[in-house]
XYZ file of C-alpha atoms in Angstrom:
715
model
C -3.346 1.062 7.398
C -2.067 -2.214 5.941
C -4.477 -3.050 3.202
C -2.771 -6.314 2.286
C -3.189 -5.713 -1.444
C -0.517 -8.155 -2.458
C -2.617 -10.107 -4.965
C -4.301 -7.650 -7.240
C -4.703 -9.241 -10.643
C -7.974 -8.790 -12.474
C -8.338 -12.542 -12.754
C -9.103 -14.975 -9.936
C -7.536 -13.881 -6.669
C -6.123 -17.336 -6.245
C -3.735 -16.895 -9.169
C -0.108 -17.660 -8.329
C 1.646 -14.585 -6.992
C 4.529 -15.101 -9.400
C 2.337 -14.262 -12.382
C 3.637 -11.248 -14.306
C 1.790 -8.632 -16.282
C 0.347 -9.559 -19.661
C 0.513 -6.562 -21.990
C -1.401 -6.118 -25.261
C 0.841 -6.509 -28.299
C 0.299 -2.906 -29.353
C 1.850 -1.601 -26.144
C 5.581 -1.021 -26.001
C 7.630 -2.454 -23.119
C 8.122 0.946 -21.509
C 4.410 1.036 -20.656
C 4.532 -2.199 -18.696
C 2.984 -2.033 -15.260
C 4.658 -3.468 -12.169
C 4.162 -7.171 -11.557
C 1.321 -8.197 -9.275
C 3.500 -9.318 -6.410
C 6.706 -7.532 -5.442
C 8.359 -9.193 -2.437
C 10.227 -6.070 -1.360
C 6.946 -4.141 -1.209
C 5.585 -6.847 1.065
C 8.719 -6.403 3.196
C 8.107 -2.661 3.272
C 4.635 -3.392 4.590
C 6.306 -5.313 7.441
C 8.397 -2.255 8.326
C 5.295 -0.084 8.300
C 3.199 -2.287 10.575
C 6.082 -2.792 13.012
C 6.486 0.983 13.234
C 2.827 1.432 14.167
C 2.639 -1.503 16.575
C 5.866 -0.679 18.419
C 4.838 2.981 18.612
C 1.586 2.006 20.291
C 3.283 -0.427 22.675
C 6.227 1.869 23.531
C 5.410 5.423 22.394
C 8.340 6.829 24.351
C 10.837 4.635 22.504
C 9.648 4.877 18.896
C 8.204 8.373 19.072
C 7.535 8.689 15.333
C 6.258 5.197 14.672
C 2.916 6.625 13.592
C 4.494 7.311 10.169
C 3.939 3.628 9.396
C 0.407 4.571 8.345
C 1.846 6.983 5.774
C 3.932 4.163 4.351
C 0.798 2.064 3.934
C -0.889 4.868 2.014
C 1.994 5.013 -0.467
C 1.980 1.228 -0.895
C -1.772 1.199 -1.537
C -1.508 4.012 -4.048
C 1.175 2.107 -5.923
C -0.513 -1.293 -5.961
C -4.086 -0.173 -6.593
C -3.103 2.229 -9.361
C -1.014 -0.469 -11.044
C -3.897 -2.908 -10.872
C -6.454 -0.427 -12.214
C -4.115 0.657 -15.019
C -3.557 -2.948 -16.059
C -7.281 -3.506 -16.334
C -7.827 -0.222 -18.171
C -5.051 -1.079 -20.627
C -6.332 -4.584 -21.254
C -10.080 -3.905 -21.426
C -10.488 -0.159 -21.823
C -12.466 0.116 -18.597
C -12.623 -0.938 -14.949
C -15.370 -3.231 -13.749
C -16.144 -1.244 -10.644
C -18.456 -3.838 -9.142
C -15.805 -6.544 -9.439
C -13.107 -4.228 -8.101
C -15.126 -3.198 -5.047
C -16.288 -6.779 -4.465
C -12.675 -7.992 -4.400
C -11.782 -5.232 -1.942
C -14.734 -6.198 0.243
C -13.817 -9.902 0.275
C -10.224 -9.025 1.005
C -10.704 -6.493 3.781
C -14.106 -6.720 5.415
C -14.082 -10.203 6.995
C -11.118 -9.534 9.276
C -12.155 -5.926 9.859
C -15.704 -6.799 10.867
C -14.475 -9.683 13.021
C -12.373 -7.307 15.131
C -15.219 -4.784 15.300
C -17.552 -7.552 16.472
C -15.005 -8.491 19.132
C -14.825 -4.856 20.284
C -18.619 -4.595 20.415
C -18.783 -7.690 22.616
C -16.048 -6.332 24.893
C -17.967 -3.069 25.286
C -20.893 -5.095 26.630
C -18.802 -6.198 29.602
C -18.346 -3.674 32.431
C -15.425 -5.801 33.602
C -13.400 -5.148 30.461
C -14.565 -1.650 29.579
C -15.553 1.219 31.891
C -19.252 1.903 31.603
C -18.436 5.602 31.290
C -16.765 4.854 27.934
C -19.891 3.186 26.541
C -21.328 6.068 24.447
C -18.037 6.905 22.733
C -17.211 3.256 22.115
C -20.572 2.535 20.501
C -20.483 5.661 18.343
C -16.971 4.931 17.083
C -17.693 1.260 16.437
C -20.623 2.349 14.280
C -18.461 4.931 12.494
C -15.749 2.314 11.898
C -18.235 -0.279 10.673
C -19.382 2.063 7.909
C -15.862 3.406 7.294
C -16.322 7.022 8.334
C -14.235 6.889 11.523
C -11.713 9.388 10.163
C -14.466 11.950 9.618
C -15.980 11.243 13.027
C -12.626 11.978 14.677
C -12.018 15.048 12.518
C -15.427 16.519 13.284
C -14.997 15.848 17.001
C -11.594 17.549 17.134
C -9.709 14.447 18.198
C -5.946 14.914 18.467
C -4.297 11.639 17.466
C -0.743 12.611 18.411
C -1.548 14.491 21.633
C -4.663 12.767 22.873
C -5.573 13.970 26.338
C -8.335 11.495 27.062
C -8.859 7.793 26.645
C -9.020 6.624 23.017
C -11.538 3.960 22.085
C -10.761 0.391 21.050
C -11.407 1.273 17.383
C -9.710 4.641 17.006
C -7.123 3.067 14.693
C -9.898 2.408 12.180
C -9.514 6.008 11.001
C -6.865 4.876 8.515
C -8.957 1.934 7.352
C -11.848 4.303 6.751
C -9.690 6.702 4.798
C -8.287 3.909 2.670
C -11.729 2.518 1.887
C -12.735 5.982 0.733
C -9.668 5.936 -1.495
C -10.837 2.644 -3.031
C -14.138 4.289 -3.933
C -12.769 7.547 -5.335
C -9.558 6.486 -7.079
C -11.031 4.242 -9.812
C -13.712 6.857 -10.467
C -11.047 9.539 -10.966
C -9.080 7.254 -13.290
C -12.159 6.303 -15.308
C -13.176 9.941 -15.703
C -9.661 10.880 -16.790
C -9.572 7.972 -19.256
C -12.904 9.056 -20.748
C -11.616 12.616 -21.152
C -8.429 11.302 -22.770
C -10.386 9.238 -25.294
C -12.986 11.901 -26.055
C -10.913 15.067 -26.122
C -7.240 14.130 -26.451
C -7.079 11.654 -29.324
C -7.230 8.583 -27.163
C -4.351 9.625 -24.874
C -5.941 7.701 -22.051
C -2.814 6.958 -20.073
C -1.507 10.499 -20.314
C -4.851 11.896 -19.167
C -4.861 9.579 -16.157
C -1.307 10.543 -15.292
C -2.083 14.263 -15.507
C -5.298 13.894 -13.495
C -3.634 11.961 -10.683
C -0.693 14.371 -10.679
C -3.079 17.306 -10.264
C -4.906 15.527 -7.440
C -1.561 14.805 -5.773
C -0.247 18.366 -5.984
C -3.508 19.997 -4.890
C -3.933 17.501 -2.042
C -0.392 18.155 -0.809
C -0.948 21.912 -0.843
C -4.237 21.438 1.006
C -2.528 19.182 3.558
C 0.243 21.706 4.262
C -2.150 24.639 4.668
C -4.729 22.700 6.698
C -2.058 21.323 9.041
C -0.920 24.885 9.736
C -4.411 26.229 10.305
C -6.120 23.263 11.991
C -3.745 20.342 12.617
C -6.007 17.993 14.596
C -8.644 17.356 11.886
C -5.960 17.664 9.199
C -4.593 14.349 10.440
C -7.818 12.548 9.482
C -9.384 14.416 6.563
C -9.436 12.322 3.388
C -8.332 14.887 0.823
C -5.403 15.926 3.009
C -4.009 12.398 2.609
C -4.744 11.668 -1.066
C -1.358 12.995 -2.163
C 0.355 10.103 -0.366
C -1.620 7.620 -2.461
C -0.760 9.801 -5.438
C 2.976 9.505 -4.824
C 2.657 5.722 -4.959
C 0.520 6.066 -8.100
C 3.229 8.048 -9.865
C 5.720 5.218 -9.351
C 3.208 2.785 -10.831
C 2.464 4.956 -13.879
C 5.904 6.378 -14.724
C 8.391 3.614 -15.621
C 11.370 5.969 -15.293
C 10.665 6.263 -11.570
C 11.313 2.542 -11.070
C 15.092 2.382 -10.832
C 16.632 -0.859 -12.118
C 20.237 0.343 -12.304
C 22.228 -1.631 -9.735
C 23.969 1.216 -7.882
C 21.019 3.590 -8.188
C 18.609 0.980 -6.878
C 20.951 0.081 -4.022
C 21.354 3.694 -2.898
C 17.695 4.542 -3.394
C 16.409 1.512 -1.476
C 18.723 1.770 1.486
C 18.364 5.546 1.514
C 14.602 5.150 1.788
C 14.919 2.684 4.656
C 17.358 4.946 6.525
C 15.009 7.898 6.022
C 12.081 5.889 7.410
C 14.110 4.852 10.446
C 15.193 8.456 10.971
C 11.645 9.824 11.065
C 10.397 6.908 13.192
C 12.957 7.705 15.899
C 13.016 11.518 15.663
C 9.426 12.560 14.962
C 7.101 12.831 17.959
C 3.770 14.261 19.058
C 5.106 17.816 18.691
C 6.053 17.381 15.028
C 3.679 19.393 12.807
C 2.046 16.474 11.075
C 0.975 15.520 8.485
C 1.789 18.788 6.607
C 5.078 19.145 4.798
C 6.819 16.902 7.347
C 4.798 13.935 6.053
C 6.769 14.269 2.805
C 9.753 12.584 4.508
C 8.160 9.190 5.300
C 6.170 9.386 2.060
C 9.274 9.872 -0.056
C 11.149 7.271 2.001
C 8.478 4.673 1.246
C 8.402 5.726 -2.412
C 12.171 5.303 -2.657
C 12.009 1.745 -1.313
C 9.231 0.829 -3.751
C 11.067 2.430 -6.677
C 14.271 0.459 -6.004
C 13.726 -2.490 -8.347
C 17.085 -4.213 -8.816
C 17.338 -7.644 -7.180
C 20.753 -8.805 -8.464
C 22.589 -9.050 -5.122
C 21.567 -10.483 -1.776
C 22.549 -7.322 0.074
C 20.260 -5.117 -2.002
C 17.236 -3.845 -0.046
C 14.912 -5.587 -2.494
C 16.432 -8.925 -1.524
C 16.729 -8.215 2.220
C 13.080 -7.189 2.383
C 12.204 -10.416 0.573
C 13.578 -12.616 3.355
C 11.085 -14.974 4.929
C 10.654 -13.161 8.307
C 9.861 -9.889 6.539
C 7.452 -11.670 4.201
C 5.683 -13.333 7.123
C 5.139 -10.036 8.944
C 4.029 -8.434 5.695
C 1.554 -11.263 5.107
C -0.110 -10.805 8.504
C 0.287 -7.007 8.614
C -3.384 -6.256 7.991
C -4.648 -8.488 10.810
C -1.798 -7.404 13.068
C -2.828 -3.793 12.588
C -6.458 -4.653 13.336
C -5.820 -6.620 16.529
C -2.994 -4.817 18.276
C -4.781 -1.617 19.309
C -7.928 -3.113 20.882
C -5.759 -5.484 22.898
C -3.591 -2.591 24.126
C -6.674 -0.676 25.252
C -8.344 -3.677 26.896
C -5.315 -5.353 28.531
C -4.978 -3.075 31.603
C -8.561 -3.941 32.564
C -8.052 -7.691 32.412
C -7.800 -9.234 35.900
C -4.307 -10.369 36.887
C -2.774 -8.661 33.848
C -0.074 -6.183 34.778
C 1.744 -3.453 32.897
C 5.310 -4.699 33.275
C 7.646 -5.131 30.324
C 6.984 -8.868 30.456
C 3.242 -8.377 30.149
C 3.723 -6.038 27.202
C 5.979 -8.477 25.407
C 3.497 -11.289 26.060
C 0.690 -9.117 24.685
C 2.765 -8.347 21.602
C 3.281 -12.060 21.014
C -0.457 -12.623 21.420
C -1.097 -9.967 18.762
C 1.099 -11.871 16.311
C -0.634 -15.151 17.093
C -4.098 -13.657 16.595
C -2.952 -11.984 13.391
C -1.663 -15.266 11.970
C -4.843 -17.123 12.956
C -6.983 -14.423 11.366
C -4.923 -14.484 8.189
C -5.041 -18.269 7.991
C -8.678 -18.874 8.898
C -10.489 -15.649 7.994
C -8.664 -13.538 5.423
C -7.521 -16.272 3.031
C -10.710 -18.388 3.007
C -12.993 -15.368 2.628
C -11.023 -14.052 -0.334
C -11.755 -17.150 -2.399
C -15.091 -18.193 -0.903
C -16.859 -19.777 -3.866
C -20.342 -18.876 -2.698
C -19.344 -15.281 -3.460
C -16.660 -15.511 -6.147
C -18.888 -17.573 -8.470
C -21.742 -15.089 -8.250
C -22.137 -11.523 -9.539
C -20.293 -8.788 -7.692
C -23.524 -7.415 -6.255
C -23.896 -10.580 -4.163
C -20.613 -9.802 -2.408
C -21.536 -6.149 -1.971
C -24.991 -6.853 -0.540
C -23.535 -9.555 1.705
C -20.946 -7.078 2.935
C -23.632 -4.542 3.749
C -25.596 -7.199 5.624
C -22.516 -8.152 7.657
C -21.892 -4.493 8.498
C -25.479 -4.133 9.681
C -25.058 -7.187 11.925
C -21.989 -5.625 13.562
C -23.851 -2.348 13.964
C -26.752 -4.180 15.633
C -24.375 -5.877 18.076
C -22.853 -2.481 18.914
C -26.354 -1.115 19.412
C -27.147 -4.065 21.663
C -24.083 -3.194 23.756
C -25.647 0.191 24.399
C -29.120 -1.118 25.202
C -27.750 -3.803 27.541
C -25.663 -1.309 29.509
C -27.705 1.885 29.137
C -29.633 1.328 32.406
C -26.358 0.801 34.268
C -24.890 3.903 32.605
C -27.866 6.040 33.561
C -27.856 4.638 37.087
C -24.182 5.530 37.406
C -24.728 9.093 36.258
C -27.563 9.518 38.750
C -25.413 8.107 41.545
C -22.672 10.649 40.804
C -25.180 13.526 40.871
C -26.582 12.323 44.202
C -23.090 11.877 45.632
C -22.135 15.439 44.760
C -25.346 16.798 46.264
C -25.000 14.834 49.502
C -21.460 13.496 50.092
C -20.656 11.371 53.167
C -19.101 12.919 56.267
C -15.304 13.167 56.263
C -15.241 12.226 52.587
C -12.221 12.607 50.320
C -9.565 15.212 51.140
C -11.055 15.876 54.589
C -9.518 12.606 55.811
C -6.095 14.228 55.426
C -6.802 17.940 55.868
C -9.380 17.914 58.672
C -8.055 16.688 62.031
C -11.569 15.742 63.082
C -11.713 13.218 60.237
C -8.371 11.540 60.824
C -9.999 8.329 62.054
C -12.522 8.057 59.199
C -12.351 4.723 57.387
C -14.187 4.020 54.141
C -12.719 0.541 53.709
C -12.796 -0.591 50.086
C -15.523 1.860 49.055
C -14.707 3.932 45.962
C -16.989 6.799 44.927
C -17.627 7.311 42.090
C -17.121 3.702 41.034
C -14.069 3.179 38.771
C -16.305 2.283 35.848
C -18.016 5.690 36.014
C -15.201 8.060 36.967
C -14.683 9.006 33.327
C -18.013 10.836 33.165
C -17.458 12.721 36.431
C -16.290 15.836 34.601
C -17.220 19.536 34.656
C -20.288 20.807 32.891
C -20.314 23.771 30.513
C -17.954 22.413 27.874
C -18.745 25.497 25.798
C -16.523 27.460 28.204
C -13.458 25.400 27.278
C -11.575 25.973 24.000
C -8.901 23.636 22.727
C -6.573 22.702 19.877
C -6.215 25.613 17.426
C -9.166 27.603 18.729
C -7.894 30.978 19.996
C -11.228 32.628 20.850
C -11.130 34.238 24.318
C -14.320 32.484 25.403
C -15.517 33.712 28.779
C -18.313 32.388 30.987
C -19.904 33.956 34.042
C -21.510 32.147 36.995
C -22.764 32.909 40.474
C -24.148 36.175 41.774
C -25.744 38.817 39.547
C -25.237 41.512 42.190
C -23.027 44.255 40.668
C -21.351 44.665 44.068
C -20.525 40.970 44.430
C -16.796 40.096 44.581
C -15.634 39.033 41.140
C -13.283 36.047 41.039
C -11.592 34.847 37.840
C -10.658 31.218 37.157
C -8.029 31.050 34.389
C -5.850 28.345 32.867
C -5.683 25.060 31.008
C -7.652 21.834 31.546
C -6.309 21.611 35.114
C -8.088 24.880 35.818
C -11.179 23.759 33.913
C -11.382 20.590 36.047
C -12.301 22.886 38.975
C -15.145 24.685 37.175
C -18.105 22.795 38.669
C -16.578 23.064 42.147
C -15.950 26.797 41.770
C -19.428 27.331 40.346
C -20.908 25.928 43.581
C -18.465 27.962 45.662
C -19.526 31.162 43.878
C -23.185 30.417 44.482
C -22.613 29.540 48.154
C -20.383 32.561 48.897
C -22.147 35.222 46.814
C -19.277 35.693 44.374
C -19.406 36.254 40.656
C -17.157 33.763 38.836
C -15.696 34.616 35.406
C -13.649 32.022 33.496
C -11.155 31.688 30.652
C -9.916 28.181 29.722
C -7.885 26.698 26.877
C -6.607 23.128 26.690
C -2.841 22.698 27.211
C -2.396 26.476 27.393
C -1.663 27.808 30.907
C -1.921 31.488 31.823
C 1.740 32.229 31.175
C 3.586 34.597 28.839
C 6.342 32.154 27.851
C 5.630 30.570 24.438
C 5.041 26.831 24.302
C 7.681 24.594 22.795
C 4.894 23.138 20.646
C 5.479 24.268 17.036
C 2.929 25.128 14.394
C -0.706 26.112 14.679
C -1.262 24.800 18.203
C 1.533 26.864 19.758
C 0.479 29.914 17.744
C -3.146 29.509 18.844
C -2.048 29.377 22.486
C -0.035 32.581 22.108
C -2.932 34.337 20.390
C -5.420 33.109 23.003
C -3.239 34.432 25.820
C -2.949 37.844 24.194
C -6.697 38.091 23.608
C -7.524 36.862 27.124
C -5.054 39.309 28.616
C -6.816 42.182 26.863
C -10.122 40.891 28.264
C -8.617 40.666 31.778
C -7.291 44.213 31.482
C -10.805 45.411 30.646
C -12.497 43.481 33.492
C -12.820 44.582 37.113
C -11.572 41.686 39.239
C -11.189 41.160 42.979
C -9.181 37.908 42.884
C -7.726 35.514 40.312
C -7.370 31.749 40.744
C -5.190 29.892 38.238
C -4.017 26.293 37.821
C -2.033 24.391 35.209
C -0.580 20.994 34.452
C 3.081 20.826 35.466
C 4.238 18.925 32.374
C 3.492 21.677 29.821
C 6.426 22.029 27.374
C 7.770 25.597 27.348
C 10.289 27.240 25.052
C 13.611 27.967 26.776
C 14.618 30.813 24.438
C 16.500 33.460 26.421
C 16.601 31.383 29.626
C 18.890 28.772 31.106
C 16.135 26.165 30.995
C 12.518 25.636 30.025
C 11.708 25.517 33.744
C 13.214 28.956 34.351
C 11.349 30.304 31.323
C 8.065 28.912 32.659
C 8.618 30.435 36.103
C 9.339 33.838 34.561
C 6.293 33.522 32.310
C 3.940 32.834 35.217
C 5.237 35.784 37.199
C 4.961 38.041 34.167
C 1.331 37.027 33.536
C 0.372 37.383 37.196
C 1.970 40.823 37.415
C -0.700 42.196 35.069
C -3.306 41.822 37.820
C -1.061 42.094 40.879
C 0.004 45.564 39.729
C -3.698 46.490 39.846
C -3.933 45.286 43.450
C -5.672 42.016 42.530
C -4.406 38.995 44.505
C -3.581 35.682 42.795
C -4.304 32.237 44.253
C -2.790 29.150 42.675
C -2.276 25.477 43.428
C 0.492 22.923 43.022
C -0.439 20.462 40.290
C -1.826 17.032 41.083
C 0.037 13.838 40.094
C 0.026 12.766 36.441
C -0.194 9.000 35.858
C 1.030 7.033 32.868
C -2.418 5.499 32.417
C -5.840 5.973 33.974
C -5.736 4.473 37.516
C -9.367 3.400 37.101
C -8.199 0.609 34.792
C -6.426 -0.884 37.764
C -9.156 -0.065 40.284
C -11.785 -1.952 38.277
C -9.977 -5.255 38.676
C -7.561 -4.969 41.602
C -7.414 -3.983 45.226
C -6.771 -0.296 45.922
C -3.420 -1.087 47.520
C -2.218 -2.609 44.250
C -2.991 0.550 42.289
C -0.738 3.021 44.081
C 1.979 4.733 42.046
C 5.488 5.676 43.023
C 5.698 9.337 43.991
C 8.802 9.714 41.839
C 6.883 8.393 38.803
C 3.638 10.368 38.989
C 4.463 13.623 40.763
C 6.448 16.359 39.010
C 9.183 17.353 41.418
C 9.799 20.853 40.034
C 6.386 22.307 39.237
C 7.184 25.725 37.703
C 3.935 27.160 39.061
C 5.041 26.334 42.612
C 8.422 27.975 42.096
C 6.784 31.016 40.475
C 4.604 31.558 43.555
C 7.526 31.250 45.949
C 8.355 34.585 47.595
C 5.531 36.498 45.892
C 3.676 38.585 48.501
C 0.428 38.906 46.543
C 0.305 35.228 45.543
C -1.274 32.510 47.703
C -0.021 28.992 47.009
C -2.130 25.951 47.908
C -0.260 22.663 48.096
C -2.364 19.500 48.424
C 0.489 17.115 47.653
C 0.103 15.430 51.047
C -3.514 14.639 50.140
C -2.453 12.806 46.986
C 0.806 11.251 48.162
C 2.674 9.816 51.090
C 6.446 9.724 51.418
C 6.942 7.202 48.613
C 3.524 6.356 47.109
C 0.615 8.298 45.609
C -2.900 6.882 45.865
C -5.759 7.007 43.340
C -8.372 6.928 46.140
C -8.407 9.067 49.293
C -11.095 8.972 51.957
C -13.333 6.817 49.766
C -13.205 9.415 46.950
C -12.030 8.386 43.489
C -9.490 11.089 42.660
C -9.063 10.733 38.890
C -11.362 10.570 35.871
C -8.405 9.820 33.591
C -4.639 9.754 33.908
C -4.288 13.348 35.164
C -7.672 15.078 35.611
C -9.550 15.124 38.916
C -13.118 13.952 39.253
C -15.540 16.720 40.138
C -16.485 14.610 43.174
C -12.962 14.751 44.538
C -12.428 18.414 43.617
C -15.565 19.180 45.621
C -13.910 17.716 48.726
C -11.204 20.400 48.410
C -13.795 23.185 48.140
C -13.536 24.348 51.814
C -9.826 25.004 51.396
C -10.231 26.671 48.008
C -12.983 28.865 49.443
C -10.971 29.821 52.507
C -7.934 30.813 50.428
C -10.040 32.979 48.106
C -11.960 34.539 51.002
C -8.710 35.366 52.803
C -7.341 36.970 49.631
C -10.520 38.988 49.153
C -10.440 40.129 52.782
C -6.799 41.132 52.543
C -7.442 42.915 49.246
C -10.422 44.737 50.750
C -8.439 45.795 53.808
C -5.690 47.228 51.627
């Protein structure tokens, strides 16, 4: 998060940026703090924000660009600690009210402006799907009061492997964490200074250094352990990130860490930049992060900051001080604020496409908005006399009032659209209870429905497809949860056929449909689901806690399956799961072998297996297109959205006790795949089916299971 702390003197924030530190006469030169404005640090901020922005625009190209946020944390730790230490040295204390008031004037105006914009966008069903309304409002409120990181942590959001649709303000997690740093850090330093004066003969500076070093070491250890045990919340939790601020603080407090020797500074600076580029291009969503891997971008940023020699034009300190780098660094805070909401909103804007030209144009627009915000919001608000000439509490109370205004607008977005939201949910329930004749998949699979024509009708409406998901979320475990959670539905008759539904989220997407099938056919349905973890014995290629949790879940579920009397097993899985290729010619071959191995555990008991070829996986939710364009304009190329070599399909090939269902012809023609078939909206996001559409496949699911049960009974 670019905090834009490039003018941090304890005097008026309008002081010239060339001002250097004034030290008391009783302090020796080696205790001097860094100057208030270091051009190469501003250039480093430009690198950081470009990493984040380019990663969000082209995640497949700059796969590790998310490390830009880590760079910002180091920069903030360095600058804020230097500022606080200067004030402590000069006055013996820190005027907390003044410090927090300056932070509020510096950061809140632009931040609240973007939040207000997002709240207004949420009000419009043309720019935001109504189904997203509850999450958007909740996260806008969390971001307004700077607890978004905790909201995401407590809701098990996975920033690097997000399976759903992120909100317009998800990027505020880093802003929230940094604001929490601004509250805690001066308090820690003041407490340490008090201890140094009271108990250690006035060794105030040494006490602060030791205290921050302890916080840094303990936070790093916590981060490493928490990333191993629970990586999704570890990404957001405040204390797991404090060590990165601490690394920057150490450079500010220890003069020996600021290298002024020409060759040493040259090597250190360029080495840091190369290291940052390396992690930006090699890290990806599978990297165990933050954890110990976050030490690489953290140390890379620290190296660039520590390189202090500016003697030659080719030194990194001078290159990062060039005008283009300084410009991007100047607008980095506003650029960070604006780019993500625009990325989320753009696909829903009428006549706005997703070509490379549209993305470049959107990127340019982000820069323009960032410059305008810097020029007309950030800078004026920082020196607004109505606040700067009054006590700090005036700024703080004004800030709270502005936050409440934004919160009220977000609340208004809910109240304005709540009736429409509730109407949409009722319409979906009614549709599932009483669907039209020849609806959905029947248009393709039932010869009697071949002439059915639903025109431009789309059910559920694109703005509501996101909420058309299975019930019973308690039956679905995800992330690092390895509990073999099982749910039972349907008949209570002990003699009823028992059918198992097992797999990842592509099996879970069928739960509501299979629940109805069990009730209608007198079956008992038992389920085991885990996100991104198919029923397969081959380990995932995903390292760390997530891959380990999947392996453990499979083992525990397999023991439960072995202890359960079953008459048939239905399994499904997303075709893009990354598998380890250890011991096989390819990951595909390993996946095929893993499926067959898992299935054999029930087939050897005489239990038949039914499975299904995976549905297409889109780059982005087709509903974004359907809300603003004709259906014909929202088709996707078959080669782009359909996995050609689904390992589940190949695993079923030639297996006598395995029934394979293939609905590819329902989703796709020879060259194109459609997001709507027979009036039914197929997708609730980029790869999960709506319950409404899954219900239209129920007759064919039921027939396959009934045939397997009949064959199993006859044998």
